Coordinates of C-alpha atoms in Angstrom, one line a residue:
X1 CA 0.0 0.0 0.0
X2 CA 1.5 3.4 -0.9
X3 CA 2.7 5.6 1.9
X4 CA 0.3 8.4 0.9
X5 CA -2.6 6.2 1.8
X6 CA -1.0 4.8 5.0
X7 CA -0.1 8.1 6.6
X8 CA -3.6 9.8 6.6
X9 CA -4.9 6.5 7.9
X10 CA -2.5 6.5 10.8
X11 CA -3.1 10.2 11.5
X12 CA -6.9 9.6 11.7
X13 CA -6.3 6.7 14.0
X14 CA -4.1 8.8 16.3
X15 CA -6.6 11.6 16.4
X16 CA -9.4 9.1 17.2
X17 CA -7.2 7.6 20.0
X18 CA -6.4 11.1 21.4
X19 CA -10.1 12.1 21.3
X20 CA -11.0 8.9 23.1
X21 CA -8.4 9.5 25.7
X22 CA -9.7 13.1 26.3
X23 CA -13.3 11.8 26.6
X24 CA -12.2 9.0 28.9
X25 CA -10.4 11.3 31.2
X26 CA -13.3 13.8 31.3
X27 CA -15.7 10.9 32.0
X28 CA -13.4 9.7 34.8
X29 CA -13.3 13.3 36.2
X30 CA -17.1 13.5 36.3
X31 CA -17.3 10.1 37.9
X32 CA -14.9 11.2 40.6
X33 CA -16.8 14.4 41.1
X34 CA -19.9 12.3 41.9
X35 CA -17.9 9.8 44.0
X36 CA -16.2 12.6 46.1
X37 CA -19.3 14.8 46.1
X38 CA -17.2 17.6 44.6
X39 CA -14.7 17.6 47.5
X40 CA -12.3 20.6 47.6
X41 CA -14.1 22.5 44.9
X42 CA -13.5 19.6 42.6
X43 CA -9.7 19.5 43.2
X44 CA -9.8 16.0 44.6
X45 CA -11.3 14.6 41.4
X46 CA -9.1 16.8 39.2
X47 CA -5.9 15.7 41.0
X48 CA -6.8 12.0 40.7
X49 CA -7.8 12.4 37.0
X50 CA -4.5 14.2 36.2
X51 CA -2.6 11.5 38.0
X52 CA -4.3 8.7 36.1
X53 CA -3.7 10.5 32.9
X54 CA 0.0 11.0 33.5
X55 CA 0.5 7.4 34.5
X56 CA -1.4 6.2 31.4
X57 CA 0.6 8.5 29.1
X58 CA 3.9 7.2 30.6
X59 CA 2.8 3.6 30.0
X60 CA 1.8 4.3 26.4
X61 CA 5.0 6.0 25.6
X62 CA 7.4 3.6 27.4
X63 CA 8.7 2.1 24.2
X64 CA 8.9 5.2 22.1
X65 CA 11.7 7.7 21.4
X66 CA 11.9 10.6 23.7
X67 CA 9.9 12.7 21.3
X68 CA 7.3 10.0 20.8
X69 CA 6.9 9.8 24.6
X70 CA 5.5 13.3 24.6
X71 CA 2.6 12.6 22.3
X72 CA 0.4 10.7 24.8
X73 CA 0.7 13.6 27.1
X74 CA -1.2 15.9 24.7
X75 CA -4.7 14.4 25.5
X76 CA -3.8 14.6 29.2
X77 CA -3.1 18.3 28.9
X78 CA -6.3 19.0 27.0
X79 CA -8.4 16.9 29.5
X80 CA -6.8 18.6 32.5
X81 CA -7.4 22.0 31.0
X82 CA -11.0 21.3 30.3
X83 CA -11.7 19.8 33.8
X84 CA -9.7 22.5 35.5
X85 CA -12.4 25.0 34.3
X86 CA -14.9 23.1 36.5
X87 CA -12.7 23.7 39.6
X88 CA -12.2 27.5 39.3
X89 CA -15.0 29.8 40.6
X90 CA -16.0 32.7 38.3
X91 CA -18.2 34.5 40.8
X92 CA -17.6 35.5 44.4
X93 CA -17.8 32.6 46.9
X94 CA -19.3 34.7 49.7
X95 CA -22.9 35.7 49.4
X96 CA -23.7 39.0 47.6
X97 CA -27.2 40.0 48.4
X98 CA -29.3 41.9 45.9
X99 CA -29.2 45.7 46.3
X100 CA -32.0 47.5 48.1
X101 CA -35.2 48.1 46.2
X102 CA -36.1 51.7 45.4
X103 CA -39.8 51.5 46.2
X104 CA -39.8 49.7 49.6
X105 CA -37.5 49.5 52.6
X106 CA -35.9 46.2 53.5
X107 CA -35.9 45.4 57.2
X108 CA -34.5 42.2 58.8
X109 CA -36.1 40.2 61.5
X110 CA -34.5 37.5 63.7
X111 CA -37.0 34.8 64.3
X112 CA -37.2 32.5 67.3
X113 CA -36.3 29.6 65.0
X114 CA -32.9 31.2 64.4
X115 CA -33.7 32.4 60.8
X116 CA -32.9 36.0 59.9
X117 CA -35.3 37.0 57.2
X118 CA -35.7 40.1 55.0
X119 CA -39.1 41.8 55.6
X120 CA -41.1 44.2 53.4
X121 CA -44.0 46.2 54.7
X122 CA -46.7 47.8 52.6
X123 CA -49.0 49.9 54.9
X124 CA -52.7 50.2 53.9
X125 CA -53.4 53.0 51.4
X126 CA -56.3 54.0 49.2
X127 CA -59.7 55.5 50.1
X128 CA -61.3 52.3 51.2
X129 CA -61.8 50.9 54.8
X130 CA -58.6 49.7 56.6
X131 CA -58.5 46.0 57.2
X132 CA -57.8 45.1 60.8
X133 CA -56.0 41.8 60.2
X134 CA -52.5 41.9 58.7
X135 CA -51.9 40.0 55.5
X136 CA -48.7 38.0 55.1
X137 CA -47.4 36.8 51.7
X138 CA -45.4 33.6 51.1
X139 CA -43.8 33.6 47.7
X140 CA -42.9 30.6 45.5
X141 CA -39.5 29.1 44.9
X142 CA -38.7 27.5 47.2
X143 CA -35.8 29.7 48.5
X144 CA -36.3 32.4 45.9
X145 CA -36.4 36.1 46.3
X146 CA -39.7 38.0 45.9
X147 CA -39.9 39.2 42.3
X148 CA -40.6 42.8 41.4
X149 CA -43.9 41.6 39.7
X150 CA -45.0 40.1 43.0
X151 CA -44.1 43.3 44.9
X152 CA -46.3 45.3 42.5
X153 CA -49.2 42.9 43.3
X154 CA -48.6 43.4 47.0
X155 CA -48.8 47.1 46.5
X156 CA -52.2 46.6 44.9
X157 CA -53.5 44.7 47.9
X158 CA -52.2 47.5 50.2
X159 CA -54.1 49.9 48.0
X160 CA -57.2 48.1 49.0
X161 CA -56.7 48.7 52.7
X162 CA -54.6 45.7 53.7
X163 CA -51.6 45.9 56.0
X164 CA -49.3 43.7 53.9
X165 CA -46.1 42.0 55.1
X166 CA -43.9 39.8 53.0
X167 CA -40.7 38.1 53.9
X168 CA -38.2 36.2 51.9
X169 CA -37.8 32.7 53.3
X170 CA -34.4 31.8 54.8
X171 CA -31.8 31.6 52.1
X172 CA -33.8 33.6 49.5
X173 CA -33.3 37.1 48.4
X174 CA -31.9 39.4 51.1
X175 CA -32.5 36.9 53.9
X176 CA -29.5 35.2 55.5
X177 CA -28.4 31.7 54.5
X178 CA -28.9 28.6 56.6
X179 CA -26.5 25.7 56.9
X180 CA -27.7 23.4 54.1
X181 CA -28.8 20.6 56.5
X182 CA -31.2 23.1 58.2
X183 CA -33.4 23.7 55.1
X184 CA -36.6 21.8 55.2
X185 CA -40.3 22.1 54.8
X186 CA -40.7 21.8 58.5
X187 CA -38.3 24.7 59.1
X188 CA -40.2 26.8 56.6
X189 CA -43.5 26.1 58.4
X190 CA -42.0 27.0 61.8
X191 CA -40.5 30.2 60.4
X192 CA -44.0 31.2 59.3
X193 CA -45.4 30.7 62.8
X194 CA -42.5 32.6 64.3
X195 CA -42.8 35.4 61.8
X196 CA -46.5 36.0 62.6
X197 CA -45.7 35.8 66.3
X198 CA -42.9 38.3 66.0
X199 CA -45.2 40.8 64.2
X200 CA -47.1 41.0 67.4
X201 CA -50.3 42.0 65.6
X202 CA -52.4 38.9 66.5
X203 CA -53.6 36.4 64.1
X204 CA -52.8 37.0 60.4
X205 CA -54.3 36.2 57.0
X206 CA -51.8 34.4 54.8
X207 CA -51.6 34.2 51.0
X208 CA -49.3 31.4 49.9
X209 CA -48.3 31.0 46.2
X210 CA -46.8 27.9 44.6
X211 CA -44.2 26.5 47.1
X212 CA -45.4 29.2 49.5
X213 CA -48.8 27.6 49.2
X214 CA -47.2 24.3 50.3
X215 CA -45.7 25.9 53.4
X216 CA -49.2 27.3 54.2
X217 CA -50.9 24.0 53.6
X218 CA -48.4 22.3 56.0
X219 CA -48.9 25.1 58.5
X220 CA -52.7 24.3 58.5
X221 CA -51.8 20.7 59.5
X222 CA -49.7 21.9 62.4
X223 CA -52.0 23.2 65.2
X224 CA -49.2 25.2 66.9
X225 CA -48.7 27.3 63.7
X226 CA -52.4 27.2 62.6
X227 CA -53.3 29.0 65.8
X228 CA -51.5 32.1 64.4
X229 CA -53.7 32.2 61.2
X230 CA -57.1 33.7 60.7
X231 CA -57.7 32.8 57.1
X232 CA -55.5 31.1 54.4
X233 CA -55.4 31.6 50.6
X234 CA -53.7 28.6 48.9
X235 CA -52.8 29.7 45.4
X236 CA -51.5 27.1 42.9
X237 CA -49.9 24.7 45.4
X238 CA -47.3 22.2 44.7
X239 CA -47.3 18.7 46.4
X240 CA -47.9 18.9 50.1
X241 CA -46.2 15.6 51.1
X242 CA -44.4 12.5 49.9
X243 CA -47.5 10.6 48.8
X244 CA -48.8 13.6 46.9
X245 CA -45.4 14.3 45.2
X246 CA -45.5 10.7 43.8
X247 CA -48.9 11.1 42.2
X248 CA -49.1 10.9 38.4
X249 CA -51.7 13.1 36.8
X250 CA -52.5 15.8 34.3
X251 CA -51.7 19.5 34.2
X252 CA -54.0 22.4 33.1
X253 CA -54.6 23.7 29.6
X254 CA -51.5 24.2 27.5
X255 CA -48.9 26.6 28.9
X256 CA -46.4 28.7 27.0
X257 CA -43.6 26.2 27.8
X258 CA -41.5 25.4 24.6
X259 CA -43.4 27.9 22.4
X260 CA -42.4 31.2 24.1
X261 CA -39.2 32.9 22.9
X262 CA -36.1 31.8 24.8
X263 CA -35.1 33.9 27.8
X264 CA -32.3 36.3 27.1
X265 CA -29.4 37.3 29.3
X266 CA -26.4 35.6 30.8
X267 CA -26.6 32.0 32.0
X268 CA -24.4 30.4 34.6
X269 CA -25.1 27.0 33.0
X270 CA -23.0 28.1 30.0
X271 CA -20.0 28.1 32.3
X272 CA -18.6 24.6 32.7
X273 CA -18.3 24.8 36.5
X274 CA -22.0 25.7 37.1
X275 CA -23.3 23.6 34.2
X276 CA -21.7 20.5 35.9
X277 CA -22.7 21.5 39.4
X278 CA -26.3 22.4 38.8
X279 CA -26.8 19.6 36.3
X280 CA -25.5 16.9 38.6
X281 CA -27.5 18.3 41.5
X282 CA -30.7 18.2 39.5
X283 CA -30.0 14.6 38.5
X284 CA -29.5 13.7 42.2
X285 CA -25.8 12.8 41.6
X286 CA -24.5 15.6 43.8
X287 CA -25.9 16.5 47.2
X288 CA -27.2 20.1 47.8
X289 CA -24.4 20.4 50.3
X290 CA -21.7 19.3 47.9
X291 CA -18.1 20.4 48.0
X292 CA -17.9 21.5 44.4
X293 CA -20.0 24.8 44.5
X294 CA -20.9 26.2 47.9
X295 CA -24.3 27.6 48.6
X296 CA -23.3 31.2 48.5
X297 CA -21.4 30.8 45.2
X298 CA -24.3 29.0 43.6
X299 CA -26.7 31.7 44.7
X300 CA -24.4 34.4 43.2
X301 CA -24.0 32.5 39.9
X302 CA -27.6 31.5 39.2
X303 CA -29.5 33.8 36.8
X304 CA -33.1 34.3 35.7
X305 CA -32.1 32.9 32.3
X306 CA -31.0 29.7 33.9
X307 CA -34.7 29.0 34.7
X308 CA -35.2 28.5 31.0
X309 CA -38.7 27.4 30.0
X310 CA -39.8 27.2 33.7
X311 CA -40.8 30.8 33.5
X312 CA -42.9 30.3 30.3
X313 CA -44.7 27.4 31.9
X314 CA -46.3 29.8 34.3
X315 CA -48.3 31.5 31.5
X316 CA -51.0 30.4 29.1
X317 CA -50.0 29.4 25.6
X318 CA -52.0 32.4 24.3
X319 CA -49.6 34.6 26.2
X320 CA -46.4 33.0 24.8
X321 CA -45.3 36.2 23.0
X322 CA -46.2 38.7 25.7
X323 CA -44.7 37.1 28.8
X324 CA -43.8 40.0 31.1
X325 CA -40.4 40.5 32.7
X326 CA -41.0 39.2 36.2
X327 CA -37.9 40.6 37.8
X328 CA -34.8 42.7 37.4
X329 CA -31.3 41.1 37.1
X330 CA -30.3 43.0 40.2
X331 CA -33.2 41.8 42.3
X332 CA -33.4 38.2 41.1
X333 CA -32.2 35.6 43.6
X334 CA -32.6 31.8 43.6
X335 CA -30.8 29.1 45.6
X336 CA -30.9 26.0 43.4
X337 CA -29.2 23.8 46.1
X338 CA -31.4 24.9 49.0
X339 CA -34.5 24.6 46.8
X340 CA -33.7 21.0 46.0
X341 CA -33.0 20.3 49.6
X342 CA -36.5 21.7 50.6
X343 CA -38.2 19.8 47.8
X344 CA -36.6 16.5 48.9
X345 CA -37.8 17.0 52.4
X346 CA -41.3 17.2 51.0
X347 CA -40.8 14.2 48.8
X348 CA -39.5 12.2 51.8
X349 CA -42.2 13.3 54.2
X350 CA -45.1 11.0 55.3
X351 CA -48.7 12.0 54.5
X352 CA -50.1 15.0 56.4
X353 CA -53.6 14.1 55.5
X354 CA -54.6 12.9 59.0
X355 CA -53.5 16.2 60.5
X356 CA -55.0 18.3 57.7
X357 CA -58.4 16.7 58.1
X358 CA -58.5 18.2 61.6
X359 CA -57.8 21.8 60.3
X360 CA -60.3 24.4 61.3
X361 CA -58.7 27.5 59.7
X362 CA -61.0 28.8 56.9
X363 CA -59.2 28.4 53.6
X364 CA -59.6 29.1 49.9
X365 CA -58.0 27.3 47.0
X366 CA -57.1 29.1 43.8
X367 CA -56.5 27.0 40.6
X368 CA -55.3 28.4 37.3
X369 CA -56.7 27.4 33.9
X370 CA -53.3 26.9 32.4
X371 CA -51.7 25.5 35.6
X372 CA -48.3 23.9 35.2
X373 CA -49.0 22.1 38.5
X374 CA -50.3 18.6 38.6
X375 CA -54.1 18.8 39.0
X376 CA -54.1 16.0 41.6
X377 CA -51.8 18.0 43.9
X378 CA -54.6 20.6 44.1
X379 CA -57.6 18.3 44.2
X380 CA -56.1 16.1 46.9
X381 CA -55.7 19.1 49.1
X382 CA -59.3 20.1 48.4
X383 CA -60.5 16.6 49.3
X384 CA -58.3 16.2 52.4
X385 CA -58.9 19.6 54.0
X386 CA -62.5 20.1 55.2
X387 CA -61.7 23.7 56.1
X388 CA -61.4 24.7 52.4
X389 CA -64.6 26.7 52.1
X390 CA -64.2 28.0 48.6
X391 CA -62.4 27.1 45.4
X392 CA -61.8 29.7 42.6
X393 CA -60.9 28.4 39.2
X394 CA -59.2 31.3 37.4
X395 CA -59.8 31.4 33.7
X396 CA -57.3 32.9 31.2
X397 CA -54.3 32.7 33.5
X398 CA -51.4 30.3 34.1
X399 CA -49.5 29.3 37.2
X400 CA -48.4 32.9 37.9
X401 CA -52.0 34.3 38.2
X402 CA -51.1 37.9 39.0
X403 CA -48.8 38.8 36.2
X404 CA -49.5 42.4 35.1
X405 CA -51.3 41.3 31.9
X406 CA -54.7 42.7 31.1
X407 CA -57.0 42.6 34.2
X408 CA -55.4 39.5 35.7
X409 CA -54.1 41.4 38.8
X410 CA -57.4 43.0 39.4
X411 CA -59.3 39.7 39.1
X412 CA -56.9 37.9 41.4
X413 CA -57.1 40.6 44.0
X414 CA -60.9 40.6 43.8
X415 CA -61.0 36.8 44.5
X416 CA -58.5 37.1 47.4
X417 CA -60.1 40.1 49.1
X418 CA -63.6 38.7 48.8
X419 CA -62.6 35.6 50.7
X420 CA -60.6 37.4 53.3
X421 CA -63.6 39.7 54.0
X422 CA -66.1 36.8 53.9
X423 CA -67.9 38.4 51.0
X424 CA -69.6 36.6 48.0
X425 CA -67.1 35.1 45.6
X426 CA -66.6 36.9 42.2
X427 CA -66.5 33.4 40.6
X428 CA -68.4 30.2 41.1
X429 CA -67.2 27.9 43.9
X430 CA -65.6 25.4 41.5
X431 CA -64.6 22.7 41.7
X432 CA -66.3 21.6 44.9
X433 CA -65.3 18.2 46.4
X434 CA -68.2 16.6 44.5
X435 CA -66.9 18.1 41.3
X436 CA -63.4 16.6 41.5
X437 CA -63.9 13.6 39.3
X438 CA -65.5 15.6 36.5
X439 CA -63.0 18.4 36.9
X440 CA -60.1 16.0 36.4
X441 CA -61.8 14.6 33.4
X442 CA -62.9 17.9 31.7
X443 CA -60.1 20.3 32.5
X444 CA -57.0 18.9 30.8

């Protein structure tokens, strides 16, 4: 065979072998990251990978000339450079809280549980009567800062005479971080009771949205916390316990997920370090308290664009091309690791149904037409809590029911305030407990 044919063939073989060596070392590195839980910011996995690569290169070059012995080291250099990028932080490793908002003061409150949370107060305004009972807002996430969009809705409620308080749950927004092993749904529930108690204004009405609605639901099942609550508005709840979280079921009418324009802005998941860390955590291969990316660094790195289509899933398909900007880059805050930790404590928890069936706190359930939540999460809560006095099925909106589009905020506020004031509902009481089978059949 002519040399001109042999040489390209050998070159292709060597390139293929070099590529395989790089891929093999990167795969080994990732396996060691998982095995060591990212110890030492990934340095333990990187050092071991580099050591294996050097030994392998020396073995492969043992019978070659001194120049030939250098060739097997090239894939090792490439692989170690690639994996080194996973070990080097690109954002501060100490927590940088969002700057103060221009339209509301941020105060901090130390709770009896040990949590130190950021608090926002909107005193009652407007020309209507002042409501005597304070209204506390629990935002979604979990462990996410309160968005500017939500702040605007709280201002609307204050404009209708409500004394509105909101706090960012421990680890979220401007609140202090907790040690990772202290994040749990139980801690969140106890923080709610401690917050209302610390206000010193007597019992409070509470509006809980999404994961905040889960905290509120669990609070209703805990008599020591429920005693602090006068009325509860449970808006678009997630799963309330392990058995509910394992339910299969359907969602609401189509959302804007996968059809809305992609979110713009920087993404931490385009940086190898955070793509690996957040990806492995989401797959359950790294613990939330891993040694690769610390909680504070992860919070600093995560951006609104990293949520991807999750934001679009909170809106109806018809709104796909007019989804509002929910937050500013400066105010956005989300702790992916702490959020996973809280969610896992919910998934691992036993049923709260026996305790919830003894609830006596009047409650209202709000369900969105284009809900991205599993319908059975909502209907199970309705079936198991006899104190749910009213259900409001909200047409024309997705999971984020107050979103600044059209009259959505006005309609959501009307539903909430009518229940809190024990006035007739703006919408039919639907679904009732008797309606659940037909609701699940007809509202897909």
